[in-house]
mmCIF file of C-alpha atoms in Angstrom:
data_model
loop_
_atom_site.group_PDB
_atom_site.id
_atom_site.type_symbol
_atom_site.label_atom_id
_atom_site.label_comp_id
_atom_site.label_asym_id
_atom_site.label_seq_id
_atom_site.Cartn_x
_atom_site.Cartn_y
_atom_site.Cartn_z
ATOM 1 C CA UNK A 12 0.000 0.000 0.000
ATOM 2 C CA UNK A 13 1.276 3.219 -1.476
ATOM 3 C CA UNK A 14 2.179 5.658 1.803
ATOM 4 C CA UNK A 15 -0.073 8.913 1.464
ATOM 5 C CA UNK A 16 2.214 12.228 -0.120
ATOM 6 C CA UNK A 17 2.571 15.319 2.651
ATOM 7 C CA UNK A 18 3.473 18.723 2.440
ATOM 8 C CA UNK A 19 6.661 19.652 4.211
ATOM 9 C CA UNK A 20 8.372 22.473 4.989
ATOM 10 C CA UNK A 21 11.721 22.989 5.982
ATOM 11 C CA UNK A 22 12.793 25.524 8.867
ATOM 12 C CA UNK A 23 15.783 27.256 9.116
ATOM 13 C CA UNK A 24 17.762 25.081 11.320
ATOM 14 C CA UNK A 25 19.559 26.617 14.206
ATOM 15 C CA UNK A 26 20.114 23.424 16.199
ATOM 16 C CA UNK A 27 23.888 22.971 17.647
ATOM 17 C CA UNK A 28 24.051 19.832 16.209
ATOM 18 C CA UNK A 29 22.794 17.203 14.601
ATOM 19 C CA UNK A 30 22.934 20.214 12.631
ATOM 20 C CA UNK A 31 21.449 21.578 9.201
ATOM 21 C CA UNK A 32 22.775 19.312 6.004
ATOM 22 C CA UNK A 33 23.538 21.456 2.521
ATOM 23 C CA UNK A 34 20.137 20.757 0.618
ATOM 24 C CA UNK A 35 22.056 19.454 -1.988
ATOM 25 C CA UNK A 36 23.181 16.933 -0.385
ATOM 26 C CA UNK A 37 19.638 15.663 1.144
ATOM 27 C CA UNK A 38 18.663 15.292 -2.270
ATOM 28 C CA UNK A 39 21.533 13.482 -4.121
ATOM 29 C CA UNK A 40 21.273 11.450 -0.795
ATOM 30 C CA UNK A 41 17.070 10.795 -1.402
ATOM 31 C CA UNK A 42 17.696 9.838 -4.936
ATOM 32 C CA UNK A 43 20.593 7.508 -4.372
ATOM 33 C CA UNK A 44 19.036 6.109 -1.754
ATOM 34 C CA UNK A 45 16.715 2.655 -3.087
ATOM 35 C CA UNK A 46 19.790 1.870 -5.537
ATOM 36 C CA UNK A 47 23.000 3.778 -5.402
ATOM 37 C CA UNK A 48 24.278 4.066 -8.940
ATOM 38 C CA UNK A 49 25.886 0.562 -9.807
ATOM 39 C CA UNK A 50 25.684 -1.152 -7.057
ATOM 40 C CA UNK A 51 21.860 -2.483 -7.602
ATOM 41 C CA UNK A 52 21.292 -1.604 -4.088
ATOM 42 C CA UNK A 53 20.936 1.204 -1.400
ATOM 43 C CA UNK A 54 24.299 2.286 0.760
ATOM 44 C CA UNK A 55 23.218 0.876 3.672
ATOM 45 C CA UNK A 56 22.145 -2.474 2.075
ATOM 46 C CA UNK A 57 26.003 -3.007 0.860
ATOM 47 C CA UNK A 58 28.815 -4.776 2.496
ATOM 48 C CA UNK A 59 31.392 -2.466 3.825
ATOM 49 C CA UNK A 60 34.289 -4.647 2.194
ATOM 50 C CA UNK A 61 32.649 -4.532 -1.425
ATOM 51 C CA UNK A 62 33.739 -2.163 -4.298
ATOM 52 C CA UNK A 63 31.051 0.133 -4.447
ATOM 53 C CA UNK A 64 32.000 0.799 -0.777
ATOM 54 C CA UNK A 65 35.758 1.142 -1.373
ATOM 55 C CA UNK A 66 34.582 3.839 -3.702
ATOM 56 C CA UNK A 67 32.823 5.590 -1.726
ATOM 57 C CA UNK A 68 35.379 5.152 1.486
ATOM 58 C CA UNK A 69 37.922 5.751 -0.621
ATOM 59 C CA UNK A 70 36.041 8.987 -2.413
ATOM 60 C CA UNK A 71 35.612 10.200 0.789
ATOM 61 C CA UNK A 72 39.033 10.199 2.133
ATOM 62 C CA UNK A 73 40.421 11.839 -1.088
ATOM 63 C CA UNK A 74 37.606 15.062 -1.302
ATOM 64 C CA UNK A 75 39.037 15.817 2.404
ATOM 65 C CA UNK A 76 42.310 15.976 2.058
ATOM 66 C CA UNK A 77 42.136 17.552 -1.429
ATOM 67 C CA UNK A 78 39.219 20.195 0.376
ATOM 68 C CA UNK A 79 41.234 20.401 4.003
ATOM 69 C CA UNK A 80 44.868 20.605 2.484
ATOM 70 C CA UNK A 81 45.420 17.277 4.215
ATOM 71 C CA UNK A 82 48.781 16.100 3.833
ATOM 72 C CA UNK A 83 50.435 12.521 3.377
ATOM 73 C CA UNK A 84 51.854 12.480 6.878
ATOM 74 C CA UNK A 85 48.571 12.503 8.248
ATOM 75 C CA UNK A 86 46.267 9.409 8.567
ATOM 76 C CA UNK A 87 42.245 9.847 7.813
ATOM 77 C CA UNK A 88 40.195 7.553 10.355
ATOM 78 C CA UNK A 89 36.761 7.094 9.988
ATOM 79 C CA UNK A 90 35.424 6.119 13.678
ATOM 80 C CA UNK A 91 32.183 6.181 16.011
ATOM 81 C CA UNK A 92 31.220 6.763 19.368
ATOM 82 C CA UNK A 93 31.767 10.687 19.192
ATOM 83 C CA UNK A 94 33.995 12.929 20.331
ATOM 84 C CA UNK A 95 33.296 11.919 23.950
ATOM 85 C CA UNK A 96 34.802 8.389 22.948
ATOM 86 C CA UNK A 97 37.623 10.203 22.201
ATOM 87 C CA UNK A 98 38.209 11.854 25.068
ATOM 88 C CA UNK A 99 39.518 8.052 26.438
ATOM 89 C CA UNK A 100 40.992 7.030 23.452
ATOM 90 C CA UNK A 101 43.117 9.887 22.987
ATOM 91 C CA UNK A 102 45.325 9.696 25.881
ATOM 92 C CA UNK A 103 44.699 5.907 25.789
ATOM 93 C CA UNK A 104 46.862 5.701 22.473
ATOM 94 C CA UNK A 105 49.109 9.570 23.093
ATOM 95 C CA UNK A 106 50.045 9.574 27.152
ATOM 96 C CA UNK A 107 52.618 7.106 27.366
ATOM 97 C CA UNK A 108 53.637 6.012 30.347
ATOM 98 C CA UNK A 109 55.553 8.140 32.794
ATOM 99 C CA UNK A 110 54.517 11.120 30.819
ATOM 100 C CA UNK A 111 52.239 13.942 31.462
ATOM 101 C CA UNK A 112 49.768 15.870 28.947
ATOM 102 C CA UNK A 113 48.853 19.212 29.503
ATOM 103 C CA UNK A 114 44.911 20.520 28.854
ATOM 104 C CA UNK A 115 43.594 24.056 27.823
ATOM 105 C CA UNK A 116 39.812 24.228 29.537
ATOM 106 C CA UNK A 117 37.677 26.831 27.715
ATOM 107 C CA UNK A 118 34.419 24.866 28.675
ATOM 108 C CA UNK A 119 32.425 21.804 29.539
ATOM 109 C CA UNK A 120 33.557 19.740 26.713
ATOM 110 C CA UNK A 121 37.412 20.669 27.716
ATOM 111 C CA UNK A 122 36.106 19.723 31.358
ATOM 112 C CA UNK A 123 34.781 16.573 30.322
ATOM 113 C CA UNK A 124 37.798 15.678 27.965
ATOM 114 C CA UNK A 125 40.660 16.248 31.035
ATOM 115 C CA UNK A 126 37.877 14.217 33.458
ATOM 116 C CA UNK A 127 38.416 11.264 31.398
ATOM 117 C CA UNK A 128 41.911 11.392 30.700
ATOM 118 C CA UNK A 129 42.855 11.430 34.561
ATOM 119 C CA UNK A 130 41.883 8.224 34.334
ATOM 120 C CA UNK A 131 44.264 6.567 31.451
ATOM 121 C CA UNK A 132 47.234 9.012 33.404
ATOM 122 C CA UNK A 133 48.697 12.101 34.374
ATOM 123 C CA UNK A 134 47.804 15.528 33.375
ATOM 124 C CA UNK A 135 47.630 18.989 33.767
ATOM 125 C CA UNK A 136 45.707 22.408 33.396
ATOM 126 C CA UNK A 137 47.933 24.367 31.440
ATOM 127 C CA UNK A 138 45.360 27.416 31.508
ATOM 128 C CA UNK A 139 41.485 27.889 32.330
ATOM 129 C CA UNK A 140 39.086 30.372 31.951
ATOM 130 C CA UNK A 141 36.394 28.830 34.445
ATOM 131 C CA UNK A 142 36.969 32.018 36.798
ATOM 132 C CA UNK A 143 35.768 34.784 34.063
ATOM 133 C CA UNK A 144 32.387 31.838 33.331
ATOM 134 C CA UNK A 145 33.847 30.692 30.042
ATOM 135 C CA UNK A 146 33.034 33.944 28.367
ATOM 136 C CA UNK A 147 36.673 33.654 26.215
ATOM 137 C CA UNK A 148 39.749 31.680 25.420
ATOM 138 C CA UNK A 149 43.006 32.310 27.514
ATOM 139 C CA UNK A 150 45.340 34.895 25.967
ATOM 140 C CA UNK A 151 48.896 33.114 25.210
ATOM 141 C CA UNK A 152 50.594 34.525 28.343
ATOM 142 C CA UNK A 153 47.646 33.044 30.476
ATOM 143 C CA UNK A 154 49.021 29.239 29.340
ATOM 144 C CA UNK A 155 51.545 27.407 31.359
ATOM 145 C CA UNK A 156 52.422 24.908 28.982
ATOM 146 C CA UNK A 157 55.001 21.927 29.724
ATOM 147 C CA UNK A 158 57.772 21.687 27.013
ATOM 148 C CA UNK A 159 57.950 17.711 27.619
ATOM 149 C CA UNK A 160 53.806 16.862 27.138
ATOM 150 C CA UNK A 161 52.976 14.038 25.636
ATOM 151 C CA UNK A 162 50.090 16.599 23.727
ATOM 152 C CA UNK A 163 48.339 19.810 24.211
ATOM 153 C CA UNK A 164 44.447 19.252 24.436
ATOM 154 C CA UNK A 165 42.226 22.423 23.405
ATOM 155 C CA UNK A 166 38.628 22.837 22.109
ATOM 156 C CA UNK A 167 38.610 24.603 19.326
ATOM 157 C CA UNK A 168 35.287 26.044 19.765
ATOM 158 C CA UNK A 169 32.701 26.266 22.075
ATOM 159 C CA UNK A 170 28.735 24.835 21.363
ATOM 160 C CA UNK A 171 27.673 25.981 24.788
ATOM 161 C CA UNK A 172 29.679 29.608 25.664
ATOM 162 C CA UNK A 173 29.825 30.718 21.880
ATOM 163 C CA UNK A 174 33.493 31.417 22.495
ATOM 164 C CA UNK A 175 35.787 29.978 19.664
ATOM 165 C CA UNK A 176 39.677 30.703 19.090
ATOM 166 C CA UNK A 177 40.458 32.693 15.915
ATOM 167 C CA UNK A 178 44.161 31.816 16.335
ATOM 168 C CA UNK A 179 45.625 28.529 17.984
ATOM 169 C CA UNK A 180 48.163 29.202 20.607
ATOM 170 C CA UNK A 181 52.063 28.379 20.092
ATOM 171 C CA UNK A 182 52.547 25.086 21.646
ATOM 172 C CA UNK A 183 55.836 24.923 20.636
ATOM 173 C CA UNK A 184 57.284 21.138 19.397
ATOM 174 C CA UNK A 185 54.567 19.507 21.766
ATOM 175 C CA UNK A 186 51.885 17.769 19.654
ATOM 176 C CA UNK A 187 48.495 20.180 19.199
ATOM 177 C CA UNK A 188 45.729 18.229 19.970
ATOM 178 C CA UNK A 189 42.115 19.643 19.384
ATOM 179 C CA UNK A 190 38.100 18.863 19.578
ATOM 180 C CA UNK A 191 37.182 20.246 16.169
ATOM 181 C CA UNK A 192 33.852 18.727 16.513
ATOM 182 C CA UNK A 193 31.717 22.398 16.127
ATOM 183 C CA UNK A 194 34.103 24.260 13.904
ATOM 184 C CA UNK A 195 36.140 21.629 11.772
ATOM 185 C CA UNK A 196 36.703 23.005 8.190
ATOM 186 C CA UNK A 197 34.497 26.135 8.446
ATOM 187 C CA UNK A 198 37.638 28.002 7.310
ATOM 188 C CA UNK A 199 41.174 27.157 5.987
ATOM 189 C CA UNK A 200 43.015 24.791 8.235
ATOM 190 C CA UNK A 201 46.623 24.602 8.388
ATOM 191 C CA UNK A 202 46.422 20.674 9.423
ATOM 192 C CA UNK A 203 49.910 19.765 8.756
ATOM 193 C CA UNK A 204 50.537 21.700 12.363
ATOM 194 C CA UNK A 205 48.518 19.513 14.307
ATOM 195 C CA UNK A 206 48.948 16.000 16.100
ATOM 196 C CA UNK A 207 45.861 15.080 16.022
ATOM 197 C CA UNK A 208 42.350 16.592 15.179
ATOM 198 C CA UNK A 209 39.155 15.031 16.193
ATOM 199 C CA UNK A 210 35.211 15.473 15.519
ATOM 200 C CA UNK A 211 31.502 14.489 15.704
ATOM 201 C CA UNK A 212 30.410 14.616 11.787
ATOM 202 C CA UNK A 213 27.137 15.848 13.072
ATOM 203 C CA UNK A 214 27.348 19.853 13.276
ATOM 204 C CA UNK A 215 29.891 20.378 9.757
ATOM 205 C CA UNK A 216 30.460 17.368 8.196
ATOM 206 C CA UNK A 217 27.542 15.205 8.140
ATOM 207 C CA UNK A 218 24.787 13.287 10.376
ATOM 208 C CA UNK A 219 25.713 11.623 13.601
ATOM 209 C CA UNK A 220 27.470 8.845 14.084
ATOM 210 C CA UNK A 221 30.729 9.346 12.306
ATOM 211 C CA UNK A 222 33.947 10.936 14.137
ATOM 212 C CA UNK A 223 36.563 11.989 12.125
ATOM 213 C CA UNK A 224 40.155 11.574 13.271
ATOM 214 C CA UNK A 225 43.125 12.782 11.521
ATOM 215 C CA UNK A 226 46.088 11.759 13.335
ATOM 216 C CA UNK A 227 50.193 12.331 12.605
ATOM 217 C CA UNK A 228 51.688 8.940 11.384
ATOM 218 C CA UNK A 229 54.484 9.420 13.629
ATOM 219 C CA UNK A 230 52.502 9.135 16.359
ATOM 220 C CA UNK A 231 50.587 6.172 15.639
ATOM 221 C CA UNK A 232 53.822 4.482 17.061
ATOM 222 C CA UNK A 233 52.387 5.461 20.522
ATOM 223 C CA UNK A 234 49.754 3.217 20.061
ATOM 224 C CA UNK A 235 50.298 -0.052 22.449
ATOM 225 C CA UNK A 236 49.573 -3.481 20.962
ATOM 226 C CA UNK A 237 47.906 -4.252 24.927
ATOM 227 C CA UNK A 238 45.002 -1.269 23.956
ATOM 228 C CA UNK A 239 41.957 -3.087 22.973
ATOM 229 C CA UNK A 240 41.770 -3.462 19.413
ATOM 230 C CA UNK A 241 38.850 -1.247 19.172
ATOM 231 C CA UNK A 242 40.881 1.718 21.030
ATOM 232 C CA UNK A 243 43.611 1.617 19.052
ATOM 233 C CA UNK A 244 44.464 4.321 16.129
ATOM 234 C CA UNK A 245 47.645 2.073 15.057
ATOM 235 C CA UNK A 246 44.871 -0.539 14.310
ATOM 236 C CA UNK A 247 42.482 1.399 12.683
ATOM 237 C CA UNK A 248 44.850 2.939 10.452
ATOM 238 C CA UNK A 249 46.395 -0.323 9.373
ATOM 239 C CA UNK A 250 42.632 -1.698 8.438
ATOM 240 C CA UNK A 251 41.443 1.590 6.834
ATOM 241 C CA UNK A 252 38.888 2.076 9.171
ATOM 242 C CA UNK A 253 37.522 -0.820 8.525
ATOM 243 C CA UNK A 254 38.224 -3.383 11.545
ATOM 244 C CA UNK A 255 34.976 -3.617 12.645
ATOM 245 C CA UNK A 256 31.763 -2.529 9.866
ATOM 246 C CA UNK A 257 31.976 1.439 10.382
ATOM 247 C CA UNK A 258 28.884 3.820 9.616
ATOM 248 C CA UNK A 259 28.637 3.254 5.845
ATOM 249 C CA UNK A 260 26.019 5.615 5.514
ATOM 250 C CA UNK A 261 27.473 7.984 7.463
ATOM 251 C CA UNK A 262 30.933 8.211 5.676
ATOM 252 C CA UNK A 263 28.379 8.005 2.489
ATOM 253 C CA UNK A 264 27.408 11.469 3.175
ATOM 254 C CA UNK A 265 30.473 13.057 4.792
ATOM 255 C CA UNK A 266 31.976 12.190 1.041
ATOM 256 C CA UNK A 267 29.035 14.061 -0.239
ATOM 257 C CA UNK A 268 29.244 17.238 2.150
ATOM 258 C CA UNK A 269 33.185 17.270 1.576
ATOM 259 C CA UNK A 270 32.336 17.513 -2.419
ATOM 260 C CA UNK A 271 29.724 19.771 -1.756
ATOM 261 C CA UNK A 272 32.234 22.067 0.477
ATOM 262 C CA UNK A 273 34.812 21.880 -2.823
ATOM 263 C CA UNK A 274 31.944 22.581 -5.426
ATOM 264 C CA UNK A 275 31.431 25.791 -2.736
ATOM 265 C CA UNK A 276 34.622 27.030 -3.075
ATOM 266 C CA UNK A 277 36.414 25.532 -0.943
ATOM 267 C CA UNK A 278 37.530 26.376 3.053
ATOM 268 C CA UNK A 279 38.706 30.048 1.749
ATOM 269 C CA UNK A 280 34.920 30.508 0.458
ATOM 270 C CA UNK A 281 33.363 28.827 3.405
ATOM 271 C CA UNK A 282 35.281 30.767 5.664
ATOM 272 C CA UNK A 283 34.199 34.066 4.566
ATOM 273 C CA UNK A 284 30.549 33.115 4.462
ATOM 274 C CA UNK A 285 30.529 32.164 7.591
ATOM 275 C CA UNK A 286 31.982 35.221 9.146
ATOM 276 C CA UNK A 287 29.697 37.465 7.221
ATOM 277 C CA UNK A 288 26.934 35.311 8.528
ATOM 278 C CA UNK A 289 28.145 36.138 12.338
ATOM 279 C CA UNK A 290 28.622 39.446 11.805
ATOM 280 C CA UNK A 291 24.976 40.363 10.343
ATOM 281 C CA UNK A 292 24.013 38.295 13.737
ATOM 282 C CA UNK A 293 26.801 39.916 15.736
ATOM 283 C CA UNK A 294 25.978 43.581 14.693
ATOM 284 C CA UNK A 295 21.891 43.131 15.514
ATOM 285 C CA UNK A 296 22.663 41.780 19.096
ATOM 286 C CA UNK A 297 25.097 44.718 19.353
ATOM 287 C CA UNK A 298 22.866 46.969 17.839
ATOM 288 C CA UNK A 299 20.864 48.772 21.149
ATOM 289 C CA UNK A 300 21.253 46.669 23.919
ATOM 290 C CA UNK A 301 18.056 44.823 23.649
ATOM 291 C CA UNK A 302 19.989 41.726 23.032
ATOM 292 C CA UNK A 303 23.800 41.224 24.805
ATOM 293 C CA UNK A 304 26.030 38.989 23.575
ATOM 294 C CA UNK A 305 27.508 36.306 26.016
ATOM 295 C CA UNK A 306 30.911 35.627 24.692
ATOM 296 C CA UNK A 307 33.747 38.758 24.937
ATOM 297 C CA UNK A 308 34.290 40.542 21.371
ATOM 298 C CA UNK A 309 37.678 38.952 20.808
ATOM 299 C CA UNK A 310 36.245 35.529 21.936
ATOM 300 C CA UNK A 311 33.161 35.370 19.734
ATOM 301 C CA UNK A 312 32.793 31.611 18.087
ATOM 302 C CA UNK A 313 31.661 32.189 13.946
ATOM 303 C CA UNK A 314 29.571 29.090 14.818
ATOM 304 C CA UNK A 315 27.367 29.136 17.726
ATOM 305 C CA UNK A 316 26.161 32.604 18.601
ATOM 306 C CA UNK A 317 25.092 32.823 22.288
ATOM 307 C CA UNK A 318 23.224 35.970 23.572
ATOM 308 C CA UNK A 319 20.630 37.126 26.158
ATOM 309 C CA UNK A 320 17.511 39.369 26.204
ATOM 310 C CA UNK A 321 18.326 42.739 28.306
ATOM 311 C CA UNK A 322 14.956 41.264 30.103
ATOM 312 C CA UNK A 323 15.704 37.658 30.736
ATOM 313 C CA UNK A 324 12.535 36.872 31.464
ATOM 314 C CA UNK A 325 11.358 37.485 28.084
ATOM 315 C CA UNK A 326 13.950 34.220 26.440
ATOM 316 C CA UNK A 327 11.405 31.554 26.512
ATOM 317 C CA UNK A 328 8.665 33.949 24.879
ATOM 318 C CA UNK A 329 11.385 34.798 22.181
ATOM 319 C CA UNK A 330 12.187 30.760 21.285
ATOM 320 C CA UNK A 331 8.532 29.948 21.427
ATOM 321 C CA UNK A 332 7.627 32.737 18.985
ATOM 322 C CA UNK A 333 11.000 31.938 16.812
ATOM 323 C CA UNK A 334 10.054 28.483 16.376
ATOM 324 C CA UNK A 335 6.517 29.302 15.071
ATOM 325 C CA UNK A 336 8.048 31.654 12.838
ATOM 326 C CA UNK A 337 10.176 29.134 11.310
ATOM 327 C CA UNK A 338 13.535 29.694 13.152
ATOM 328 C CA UNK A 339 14.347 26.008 14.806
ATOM 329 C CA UNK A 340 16.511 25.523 17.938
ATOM 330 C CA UNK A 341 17.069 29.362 18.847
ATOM 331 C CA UNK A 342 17.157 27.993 22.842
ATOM 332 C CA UNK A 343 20.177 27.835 24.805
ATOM 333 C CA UNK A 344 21.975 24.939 26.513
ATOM 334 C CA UNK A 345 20.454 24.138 29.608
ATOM 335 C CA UNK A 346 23.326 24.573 31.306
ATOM 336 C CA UNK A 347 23.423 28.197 30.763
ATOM 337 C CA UNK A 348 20.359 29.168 29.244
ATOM 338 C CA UNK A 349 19.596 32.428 26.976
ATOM 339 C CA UNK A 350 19.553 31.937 23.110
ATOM 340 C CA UNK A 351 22.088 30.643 20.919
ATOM 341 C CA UNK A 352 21.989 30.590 16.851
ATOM 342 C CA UNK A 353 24.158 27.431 15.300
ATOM 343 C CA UNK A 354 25.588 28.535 12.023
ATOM 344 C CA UNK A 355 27.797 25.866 10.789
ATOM 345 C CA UNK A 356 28.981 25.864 6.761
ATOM 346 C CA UNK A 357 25.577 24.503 5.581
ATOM 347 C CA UNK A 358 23.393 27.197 7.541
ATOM 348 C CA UNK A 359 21.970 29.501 4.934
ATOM 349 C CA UNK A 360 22.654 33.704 4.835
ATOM 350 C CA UNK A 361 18.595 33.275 4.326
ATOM 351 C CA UNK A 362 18.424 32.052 7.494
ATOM 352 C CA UNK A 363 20.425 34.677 9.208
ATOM 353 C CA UNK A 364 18.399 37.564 7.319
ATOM 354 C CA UNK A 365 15.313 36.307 8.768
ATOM 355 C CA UNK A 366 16.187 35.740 12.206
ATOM 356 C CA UNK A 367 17.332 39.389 12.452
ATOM 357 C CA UNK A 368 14.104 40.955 11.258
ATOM 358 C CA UNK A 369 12.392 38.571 13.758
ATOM 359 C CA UNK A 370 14.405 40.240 16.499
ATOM 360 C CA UNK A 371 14.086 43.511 15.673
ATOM 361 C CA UNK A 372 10.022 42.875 15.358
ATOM 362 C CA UNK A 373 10.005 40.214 19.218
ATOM 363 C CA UNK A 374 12.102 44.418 20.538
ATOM 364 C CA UNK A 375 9.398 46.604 18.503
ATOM 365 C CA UNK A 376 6.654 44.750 20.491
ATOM 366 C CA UNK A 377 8.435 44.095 23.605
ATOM 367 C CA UNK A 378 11.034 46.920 23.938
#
């Protein structure tokens, strides 16, 4: 029996992940979907050791590094559990023993990543800004880094604050380790300077349930044989991310967002969209103090735009009249409340122009 035909109609997505997918993609994904092209069957019918998959794995892999600039010396893994499973894993394959690795907390996920790797072994905060309420990233001369760390752990960005750094600090010959998960190729990326970058496909890359890991070969030596298999980047690497069946769906349509980023023009193009976006967004909550942003000017994340209402008690009126307007997931984390717009690479400008003239309308009728 033939399923009845609906009307939909998409919002504009503000959500901080899973997070808005380019339209294009949706729909090369929908047609594709009963029978990918060759293969007689649908992606996630198909064996993840067949050749329609290698193409597609394989496809993948190769629109990243040509998009990201990523180099030979650097290994692509294709993994699950999220960046929280990496927050074990990490130090599980990088703190070796009798070494120490230092952490840079700029939030709850950087609170969350250290929490976990005090238990695989020893490490440090090498700088904080808990005391100030995580309104911005430490200024170099705040850090008190260790020249002999295993790694340096920072977030790059942060979902919850809206604080995000513009520049990574100078970590010297110590590895640069970072949770990318909410900001990962939403501008040029000079990847060849890190150790090891990690992230949840779900806010920039694609749906949940893929984390990308791009890891230095060099220090895939660090991996010990006595890590369960499943834990181990050495392992993973060696079997193409293929030990175990991965998310074949998933890595379908990171390939697919990855060709979509190149067909966009690129990081360079992606990068200045997205910081016109936050600056239309940026320059309305600035505009007359109705709104106030949360982060500090110098700390303000391009991705996740957190503010408050002068009158706080007005917030849950403004979401609840946002979302019936169209503008999806305008609330803030729980944790801290107020509003926060997610613009990651796939959010339209559309989007941003209308949730502006809805907040200069919610202060015309309740200024």
């Amino acid at each position: 029996m033939a399923m009845p035909l609906t009307t939909t109609h998409r919002v504009f997505n503000f959500s901080s992940g899973p997070a808005v997918l380019p339209e294009a993609v949706l729909r090369e994904a929908q047609r594709d979907l009963f029978e990918f092209p060759g293969a007689g069957m649908s992606v996630m019918e198909m064996s993840h050791r067949s050749k329609p998959f290698d193409r597609i794995l394989e496809g993948a892999e190769a629109t990243l590094r040509e998009v990201a600039g990523i180099p030979d010396t650097h290994a692509v893994l294709f993994l699950q559990g999220g960046a929280s499973l990496q927050f074990s894993m990490l130090p599980m394959n990088l703190l070796t023993a009798g070494a120490s690795a230092d952490y840079v907390i700029t939030g709850v996920w950087g609170e969350k990543a250290i929490a976990e790797a005090r238990k695989v072994g020893a490490v440090r905060v090498a700088g904080s800004t808990e005391a100030g309420g995580f309104r911005r990233v430490p200024r170099q001369d705040e850090l008190d880094l260790d020249p002999s760390a295993a790694f340096v752990h920072v977030t790059t960005n942060n979902t919850i604050y809206g604080s995000q750094w513009r520049a990574m600090p100078d970590v010297g010959s110590v590895p640069l380790v970072v949770d990318a998960s909410s900001d990962i190729f939403s501008a040029p990326m000079d990847v060849a300077r890190y150790g090891v970058i990690y992230a949840g496909a779900q806010k920039n890359l694609g749906p949940s349930g893929v984390t990308l890991v791009i890891v230095r070969k060099d220090l895939l030596a660090r991996s010990s044989p006595s890590l369960p298999t499943m834990l181990n980047y050495a392992v993973h690497a060696e079997q193409g991310s293929r030990y175990n069946t991965p998310n074949t769906f998933g890595i379908y349509i990171l390939g697919l967002v990855a060709a979509w980023m190149r067909a966009e023009g690129g990081l360079a193009a992606l990068g200045v969209r997205n910081a016109r976006k936050a600056a239309t967004l940026y320059a309305e909550i600035d505009r007359t103090g109705f709104y106030r942003g949360h982060a500090e000017v110098e700390s303000r994340s391009l991705m996740n735009v957190t503010f408050r209402l002068r009158d706080e008690s007005l917030e849950d009126a403004f979401a609840k009249a946002a979302t019936a307007e169209g503008l999806d997931g305008l609330k803030g984390h729980r944790s801290v409340g107020g509003l926060r717009a997610s613009m990651y690479n796939a959010f339209p400008e559309a989007g941003v122009e209308a949730l502006v003239h809805f907040m200069r309308e919610f202060e015309r009728t309740h200024g």
